[in-house]
mmCIF file of C-alpha atoms and ligand atoms in Angstrom:
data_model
loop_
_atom_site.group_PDB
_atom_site.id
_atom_site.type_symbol
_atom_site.label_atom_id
_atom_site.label_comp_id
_atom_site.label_asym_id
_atom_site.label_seq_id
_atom_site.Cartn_x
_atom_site.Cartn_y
_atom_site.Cartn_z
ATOM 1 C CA UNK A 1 -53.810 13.251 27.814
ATOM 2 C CA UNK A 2 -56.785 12.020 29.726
ATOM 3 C CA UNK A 3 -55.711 10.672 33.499
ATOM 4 C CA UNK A 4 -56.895 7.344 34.360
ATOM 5 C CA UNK A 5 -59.904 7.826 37.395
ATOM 6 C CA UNK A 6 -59.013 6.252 40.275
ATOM 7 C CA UNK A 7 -61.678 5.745 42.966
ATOM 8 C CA UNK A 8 -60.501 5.614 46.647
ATOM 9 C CA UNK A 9 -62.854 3.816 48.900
ATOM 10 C CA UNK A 10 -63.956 6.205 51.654
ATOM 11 C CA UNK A 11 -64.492 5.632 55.132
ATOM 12 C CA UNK A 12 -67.494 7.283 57.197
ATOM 13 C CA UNK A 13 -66.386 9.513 60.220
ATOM 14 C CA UNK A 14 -67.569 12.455 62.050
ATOM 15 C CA UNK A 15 -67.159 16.253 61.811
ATOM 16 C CA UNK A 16 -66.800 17.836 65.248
ATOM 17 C CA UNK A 17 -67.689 14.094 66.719
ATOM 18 C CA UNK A 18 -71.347 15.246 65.313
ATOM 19 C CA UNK A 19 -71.627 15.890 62.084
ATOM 20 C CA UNK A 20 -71.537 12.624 59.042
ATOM 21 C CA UNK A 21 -69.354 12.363 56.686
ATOM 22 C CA UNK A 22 -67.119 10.900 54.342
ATOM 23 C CA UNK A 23 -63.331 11.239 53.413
ATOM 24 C CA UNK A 24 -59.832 9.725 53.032
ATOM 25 C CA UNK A 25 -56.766 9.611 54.312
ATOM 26 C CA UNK A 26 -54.359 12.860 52.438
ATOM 27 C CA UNK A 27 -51.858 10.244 51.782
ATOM 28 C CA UNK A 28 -53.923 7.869 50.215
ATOM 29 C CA UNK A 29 -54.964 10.955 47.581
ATOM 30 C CA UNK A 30 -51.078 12.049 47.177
ATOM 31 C CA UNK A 31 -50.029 7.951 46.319
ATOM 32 C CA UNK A 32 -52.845 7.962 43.542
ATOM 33 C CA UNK A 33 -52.113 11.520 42.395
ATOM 34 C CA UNK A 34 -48.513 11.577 42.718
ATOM 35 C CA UNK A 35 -47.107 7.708 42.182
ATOM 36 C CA UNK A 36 -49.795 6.309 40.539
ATOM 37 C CA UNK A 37 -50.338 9.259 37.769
ATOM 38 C CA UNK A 38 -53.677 8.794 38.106
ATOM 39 C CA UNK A 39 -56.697 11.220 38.979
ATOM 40 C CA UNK A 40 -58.301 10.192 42.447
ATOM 41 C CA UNK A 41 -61.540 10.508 43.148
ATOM 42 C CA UNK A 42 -63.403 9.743 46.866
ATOM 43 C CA UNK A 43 -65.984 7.093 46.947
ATOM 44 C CA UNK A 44 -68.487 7.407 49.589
ATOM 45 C CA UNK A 45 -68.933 4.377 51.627
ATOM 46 C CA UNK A 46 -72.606 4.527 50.993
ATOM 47 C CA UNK A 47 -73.553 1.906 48.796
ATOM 48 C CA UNK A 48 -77.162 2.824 48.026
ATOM 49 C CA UNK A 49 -76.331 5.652 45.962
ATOM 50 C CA UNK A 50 -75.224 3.792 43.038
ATOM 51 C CA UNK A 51 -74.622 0.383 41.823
ATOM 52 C CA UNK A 52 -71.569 -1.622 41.106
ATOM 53 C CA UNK A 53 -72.385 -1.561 37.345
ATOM 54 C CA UNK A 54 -72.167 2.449 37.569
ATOM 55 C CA UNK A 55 -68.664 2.267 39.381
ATOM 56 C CA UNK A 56 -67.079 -0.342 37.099
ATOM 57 C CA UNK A 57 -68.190 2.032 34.263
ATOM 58 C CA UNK A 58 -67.000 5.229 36.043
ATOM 59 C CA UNK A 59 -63.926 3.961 36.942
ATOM 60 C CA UNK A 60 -60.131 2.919 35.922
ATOM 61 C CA UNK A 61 -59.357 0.834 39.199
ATOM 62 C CA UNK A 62 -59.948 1.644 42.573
ATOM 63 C CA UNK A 63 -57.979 1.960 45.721
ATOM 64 C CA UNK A 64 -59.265 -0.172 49.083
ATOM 65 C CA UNK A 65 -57.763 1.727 51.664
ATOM 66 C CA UNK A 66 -57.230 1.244 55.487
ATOM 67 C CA UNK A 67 -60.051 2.200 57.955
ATOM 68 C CA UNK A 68 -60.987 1.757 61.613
ATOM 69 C CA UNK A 69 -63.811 -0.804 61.820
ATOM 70 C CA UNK A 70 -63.454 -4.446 60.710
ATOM 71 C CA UNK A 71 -65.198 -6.242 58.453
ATOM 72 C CA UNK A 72 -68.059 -7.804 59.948
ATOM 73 C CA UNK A 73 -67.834 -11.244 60.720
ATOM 74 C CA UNK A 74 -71.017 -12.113 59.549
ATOM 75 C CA UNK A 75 -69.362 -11.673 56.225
ATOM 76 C CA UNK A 76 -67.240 -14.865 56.902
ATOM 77 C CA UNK A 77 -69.896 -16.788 59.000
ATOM 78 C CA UNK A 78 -68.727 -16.216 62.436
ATOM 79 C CA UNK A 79 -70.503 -14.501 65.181
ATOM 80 C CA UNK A 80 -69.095 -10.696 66.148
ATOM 81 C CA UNK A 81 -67.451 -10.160 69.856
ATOM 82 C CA UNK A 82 -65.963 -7.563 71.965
ATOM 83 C CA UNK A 83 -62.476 -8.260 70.184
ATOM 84 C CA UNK A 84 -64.262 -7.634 66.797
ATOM 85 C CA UNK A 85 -64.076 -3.886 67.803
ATOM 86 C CA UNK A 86 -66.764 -1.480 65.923
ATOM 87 C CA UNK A 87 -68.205 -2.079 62.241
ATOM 88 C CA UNK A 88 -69.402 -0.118 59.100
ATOM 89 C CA UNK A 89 -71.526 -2.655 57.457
ATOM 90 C CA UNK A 90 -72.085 0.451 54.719
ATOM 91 C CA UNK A 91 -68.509 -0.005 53.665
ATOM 92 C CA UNK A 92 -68.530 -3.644 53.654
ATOM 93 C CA UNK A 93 -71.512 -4.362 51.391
ATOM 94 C CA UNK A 94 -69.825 -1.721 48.898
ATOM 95 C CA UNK A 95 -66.720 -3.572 48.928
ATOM 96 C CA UNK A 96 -67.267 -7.083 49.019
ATOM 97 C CA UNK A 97 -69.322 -7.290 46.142
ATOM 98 C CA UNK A 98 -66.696 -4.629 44.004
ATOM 99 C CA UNK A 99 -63.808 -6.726 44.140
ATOM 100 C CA UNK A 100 -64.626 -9.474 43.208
ATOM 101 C CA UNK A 101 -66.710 -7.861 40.189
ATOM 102 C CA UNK A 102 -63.510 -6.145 39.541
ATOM 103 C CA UNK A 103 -61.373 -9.343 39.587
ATOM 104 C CA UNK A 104 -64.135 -10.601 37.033
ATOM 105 C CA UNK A 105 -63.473 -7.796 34.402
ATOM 106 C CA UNK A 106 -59.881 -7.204 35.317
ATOM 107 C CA UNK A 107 -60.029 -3.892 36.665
ATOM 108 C CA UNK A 108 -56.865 -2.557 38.613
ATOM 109 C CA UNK A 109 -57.437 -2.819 42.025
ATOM 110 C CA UNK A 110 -55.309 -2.604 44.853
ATOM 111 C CA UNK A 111 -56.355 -2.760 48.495
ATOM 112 C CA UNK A 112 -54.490 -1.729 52.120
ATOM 113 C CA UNK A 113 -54.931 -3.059 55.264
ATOM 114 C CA UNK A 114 -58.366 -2.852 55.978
ATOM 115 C CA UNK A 115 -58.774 -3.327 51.823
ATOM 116 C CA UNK A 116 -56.291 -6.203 51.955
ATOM 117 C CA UNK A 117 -58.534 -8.382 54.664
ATOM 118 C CA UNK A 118 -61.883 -7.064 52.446
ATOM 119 C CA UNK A 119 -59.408 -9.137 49.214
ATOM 120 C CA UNK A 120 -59.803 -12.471 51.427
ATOM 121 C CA UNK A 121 -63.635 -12.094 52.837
ATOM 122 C CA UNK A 122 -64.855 -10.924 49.491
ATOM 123 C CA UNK A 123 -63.020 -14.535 48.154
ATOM 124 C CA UNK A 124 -64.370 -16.559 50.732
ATOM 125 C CA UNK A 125 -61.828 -16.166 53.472
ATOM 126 C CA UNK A 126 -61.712 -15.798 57.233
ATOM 127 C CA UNK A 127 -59.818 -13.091 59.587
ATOM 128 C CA UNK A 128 -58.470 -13.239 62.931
ATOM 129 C CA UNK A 129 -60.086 -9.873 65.487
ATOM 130 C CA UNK A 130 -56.837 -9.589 67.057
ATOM 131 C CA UNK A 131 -53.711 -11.455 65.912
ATOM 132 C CA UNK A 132 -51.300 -10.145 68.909
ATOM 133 C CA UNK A 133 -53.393 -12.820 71.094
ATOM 134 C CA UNK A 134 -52.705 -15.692 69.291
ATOM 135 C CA UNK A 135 -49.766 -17.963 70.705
ATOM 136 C CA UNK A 136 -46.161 -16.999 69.066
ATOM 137 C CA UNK A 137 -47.568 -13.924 67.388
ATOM 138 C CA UNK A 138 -46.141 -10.269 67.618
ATOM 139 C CA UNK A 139 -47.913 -7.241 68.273
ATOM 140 C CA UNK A 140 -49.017 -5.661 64.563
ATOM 141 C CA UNK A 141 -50.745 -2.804 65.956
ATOM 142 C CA UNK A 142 -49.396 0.639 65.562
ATOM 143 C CA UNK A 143 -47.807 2.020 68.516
ATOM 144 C CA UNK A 144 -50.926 4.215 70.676
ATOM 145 C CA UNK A 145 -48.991 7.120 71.576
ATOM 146 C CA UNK A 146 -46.008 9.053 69.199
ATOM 147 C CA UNK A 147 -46.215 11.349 66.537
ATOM 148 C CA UNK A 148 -47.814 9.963 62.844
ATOM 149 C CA UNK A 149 -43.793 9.256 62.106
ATOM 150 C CA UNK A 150 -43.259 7.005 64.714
ATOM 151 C CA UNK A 151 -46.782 5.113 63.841
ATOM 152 C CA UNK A 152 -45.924 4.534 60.343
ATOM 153 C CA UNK A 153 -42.232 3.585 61.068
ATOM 154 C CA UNK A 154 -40.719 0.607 59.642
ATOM 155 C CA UNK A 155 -41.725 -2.320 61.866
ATOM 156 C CA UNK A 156 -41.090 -6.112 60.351
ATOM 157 C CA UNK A 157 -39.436 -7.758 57.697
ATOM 158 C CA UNK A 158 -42.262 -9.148 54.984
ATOM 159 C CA UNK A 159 -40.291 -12.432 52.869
ATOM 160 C CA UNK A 160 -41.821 -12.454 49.496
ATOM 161 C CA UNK A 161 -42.513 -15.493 48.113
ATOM 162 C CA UNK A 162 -40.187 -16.354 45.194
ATOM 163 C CA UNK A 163 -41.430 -15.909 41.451
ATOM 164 C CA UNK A 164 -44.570 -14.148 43.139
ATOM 165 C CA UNK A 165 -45.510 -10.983 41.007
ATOM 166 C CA UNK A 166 -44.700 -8.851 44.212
ATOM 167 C CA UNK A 167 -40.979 -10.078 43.604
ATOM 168 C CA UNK A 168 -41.214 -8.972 40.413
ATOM 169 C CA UNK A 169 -42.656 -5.394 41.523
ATOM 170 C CA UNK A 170 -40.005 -5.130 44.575
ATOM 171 C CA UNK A 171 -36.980 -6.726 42.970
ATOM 172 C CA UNK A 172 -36.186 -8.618 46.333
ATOM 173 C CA UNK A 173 -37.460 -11.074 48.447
ATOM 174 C CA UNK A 174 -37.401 -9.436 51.558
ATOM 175 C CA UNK A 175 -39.054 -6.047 52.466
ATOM 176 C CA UNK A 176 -39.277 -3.625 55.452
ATOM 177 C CA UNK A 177 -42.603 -2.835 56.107
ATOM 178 C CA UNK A 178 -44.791 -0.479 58.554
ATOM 179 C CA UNK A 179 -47.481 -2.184 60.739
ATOM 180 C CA UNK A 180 -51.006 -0.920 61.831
ATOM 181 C CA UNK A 181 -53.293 -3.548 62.001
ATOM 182 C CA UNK A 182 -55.461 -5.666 64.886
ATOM 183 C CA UNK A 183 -56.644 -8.436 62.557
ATOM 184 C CA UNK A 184 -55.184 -10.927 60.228
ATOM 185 C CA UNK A 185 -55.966 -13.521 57.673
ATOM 186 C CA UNK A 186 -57.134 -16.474 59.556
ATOM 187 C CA UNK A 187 -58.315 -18.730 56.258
ATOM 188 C CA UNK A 188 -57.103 -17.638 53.238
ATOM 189 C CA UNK A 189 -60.366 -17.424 50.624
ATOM 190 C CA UNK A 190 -60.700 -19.637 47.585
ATOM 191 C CA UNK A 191 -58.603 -18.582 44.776
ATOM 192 C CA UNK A 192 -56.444 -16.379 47.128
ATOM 193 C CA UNK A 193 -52.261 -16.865 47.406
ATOM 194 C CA UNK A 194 -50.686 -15.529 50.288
ATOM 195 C CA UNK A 195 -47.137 -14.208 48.667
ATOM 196 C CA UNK A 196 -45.640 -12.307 51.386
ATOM 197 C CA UNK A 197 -45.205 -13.220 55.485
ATOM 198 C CA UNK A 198 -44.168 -11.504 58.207
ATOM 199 C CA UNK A 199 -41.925 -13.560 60.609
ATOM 200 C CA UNK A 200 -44.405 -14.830 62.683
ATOM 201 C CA UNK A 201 -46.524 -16.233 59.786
ATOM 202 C CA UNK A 202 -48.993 -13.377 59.324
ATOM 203 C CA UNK A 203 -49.915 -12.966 55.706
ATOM 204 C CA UNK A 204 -49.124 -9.622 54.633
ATOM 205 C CA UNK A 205 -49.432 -9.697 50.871
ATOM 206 C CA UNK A 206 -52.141 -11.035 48.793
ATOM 207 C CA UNK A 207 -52.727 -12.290 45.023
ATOM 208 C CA UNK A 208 -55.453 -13.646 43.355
ATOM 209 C CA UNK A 209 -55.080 -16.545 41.188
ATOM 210 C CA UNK A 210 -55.641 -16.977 37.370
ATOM 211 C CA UNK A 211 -56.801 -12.900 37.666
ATOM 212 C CA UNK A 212 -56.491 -11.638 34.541
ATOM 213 C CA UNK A 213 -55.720 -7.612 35.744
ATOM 214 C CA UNK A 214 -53.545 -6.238 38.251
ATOM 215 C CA UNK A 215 -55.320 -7.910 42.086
ATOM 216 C CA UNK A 216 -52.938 -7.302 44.819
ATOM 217 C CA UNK A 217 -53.326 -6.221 48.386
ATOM 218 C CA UNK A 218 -50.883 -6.002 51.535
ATOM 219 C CA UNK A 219 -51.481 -6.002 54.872
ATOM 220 C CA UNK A 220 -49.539 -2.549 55.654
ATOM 221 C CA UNK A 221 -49.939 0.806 54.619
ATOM 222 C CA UNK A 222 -47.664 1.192 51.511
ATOM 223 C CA UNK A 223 -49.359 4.829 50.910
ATOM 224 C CA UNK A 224 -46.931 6.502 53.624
ATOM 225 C CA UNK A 225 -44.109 7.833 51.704
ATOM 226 C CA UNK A 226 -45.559 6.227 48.895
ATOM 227 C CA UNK A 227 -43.142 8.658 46.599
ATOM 228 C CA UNK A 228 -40.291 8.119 48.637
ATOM 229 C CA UNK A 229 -40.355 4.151 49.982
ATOM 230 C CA UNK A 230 -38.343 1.949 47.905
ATOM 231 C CA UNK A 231 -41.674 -0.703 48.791
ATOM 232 C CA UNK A 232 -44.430 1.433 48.270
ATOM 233 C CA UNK A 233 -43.226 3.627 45.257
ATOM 234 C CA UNK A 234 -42.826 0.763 42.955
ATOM 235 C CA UNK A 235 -46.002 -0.458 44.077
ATOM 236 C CA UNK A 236 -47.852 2.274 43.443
ATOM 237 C CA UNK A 237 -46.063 2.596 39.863
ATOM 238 C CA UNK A 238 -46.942 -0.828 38.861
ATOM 239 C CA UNK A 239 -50.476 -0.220 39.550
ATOM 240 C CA UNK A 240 -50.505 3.251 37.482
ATOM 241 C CA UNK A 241 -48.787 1.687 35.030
ATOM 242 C CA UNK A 242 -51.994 -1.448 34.815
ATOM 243 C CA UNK A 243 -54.396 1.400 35.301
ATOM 244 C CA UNK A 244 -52.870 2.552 31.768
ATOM 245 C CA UNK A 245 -53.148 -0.521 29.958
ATOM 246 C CA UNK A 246 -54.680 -0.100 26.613
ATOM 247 C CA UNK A 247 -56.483 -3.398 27.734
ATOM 248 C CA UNK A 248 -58.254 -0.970 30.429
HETATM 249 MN MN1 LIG B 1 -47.831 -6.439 60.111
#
């Protein structure tokens, strides 16, 4: 039986600090492959190779995964600084414009961390550069020094909001959840439902409303154990499960 084709949105880095080019996180890959059921495939984060007509055609969903460099402000209509860290504007003008024509059509999409603030800009939203400086806020970021299992260790409660469709993928209200991340929603864009917060009131799970396919995104990285994580498996499953839709 034919796999659904899952694209998973690349992030530029360097080979030997030198040499371009593009790739993904392994666990990323595994979650699609291994949770999901579906085949993944690497998108480039180099949008002038080909258009988002050719990628909604290609494709079954896509994954928007984590990545180093924010989303530029500009994006949102404020003014980059220091805090604002480094950008890939390449990534960002793929992105932006392929969720929301993917909300349009109803294609799966799902998006993490990085992908989950890209959800609120490409709606119309605003993000915070660094959410540990704001007053009664806790430190999100993952911990600089440790080994990968100590960086990706359970960090904060998320509460789900009742009747949201994440309680209906989790089963609960309340989840443990890992935490890697600088920024945070600020303003939530038009159209977009915050369904999950952390303690201290940073959204951490995103829906879109009235969207007719599968539109969620979360704030942590639910590919780490994704096979394994009573969070992140069923999350994953839910998505491979819309990916299969005959609707799709
Ligand atoms: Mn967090």
């Amino acid at each position: 039986m034919k796999k659904p084709l899952v694209g998973i949105i690349g992030n530029s880095y360097k080979i030997d600090n030198k040499y371009p080019a593009q790739g993904s996180g392994t666990i990323n890959i595994e979650a699609i492959a291994e949770v999901s059921g579906a085949l993944p495939v690497i998108i480039p984060s180099l949008p002038n190779y080909f258009t988002i007509a050719e990628l909604l055609y290609s494709f079954d969903g896509f994954l928007f995964t984590g990545g180093r460099p924010n989303v530029h402000p500009s994006f949102y209509g404020e003014k980059a600084t220091d805090a604002h860290g480094f950008f890939d504007i390449d990534r960002d003008q793929l992105v932006l414009p392929l969720i929301k024509a993917c909300e349009k059509v109803g294609k799966p999409i799902l998006g993490l961390c990085r992908g989950f603030q890209e959800f609120n800009v490409a709606f119309g939203g605003t993000l915070y550069p660094e959410i540990r400086e704001l007053p009664g806020r806790m430190n999100h970021r993952m911990p600089p020094e440790g080994t990968l299992e100590e960086q990706f260790a359970l960090r904060h409660e998320v509460i789900i909001n009742k009747n949201s469709i994440f309680e209906q993928i989790f089963g609960t209200n309340k989840v443990m959840v890992n935490s890697l991340h600088g920024q945070g929603i600020k303003k939530p864009g038009k159209r977009v439902i915050i369904d999950g917060y952390a303690n201290d009131g940073t959204p951490e799970a995103l829906s879109i409303k009235d969207s007719i396919g599968f539109c969620l995104a979360v704030q942590w990285h639910p590919e780490w154990n994704a096979s394994s994580d009573k969070v992140s498996k069923p999350l994953f499953q839910n998505f491979g499960e819309n990916l299969r839709l005959p609707s799709n």
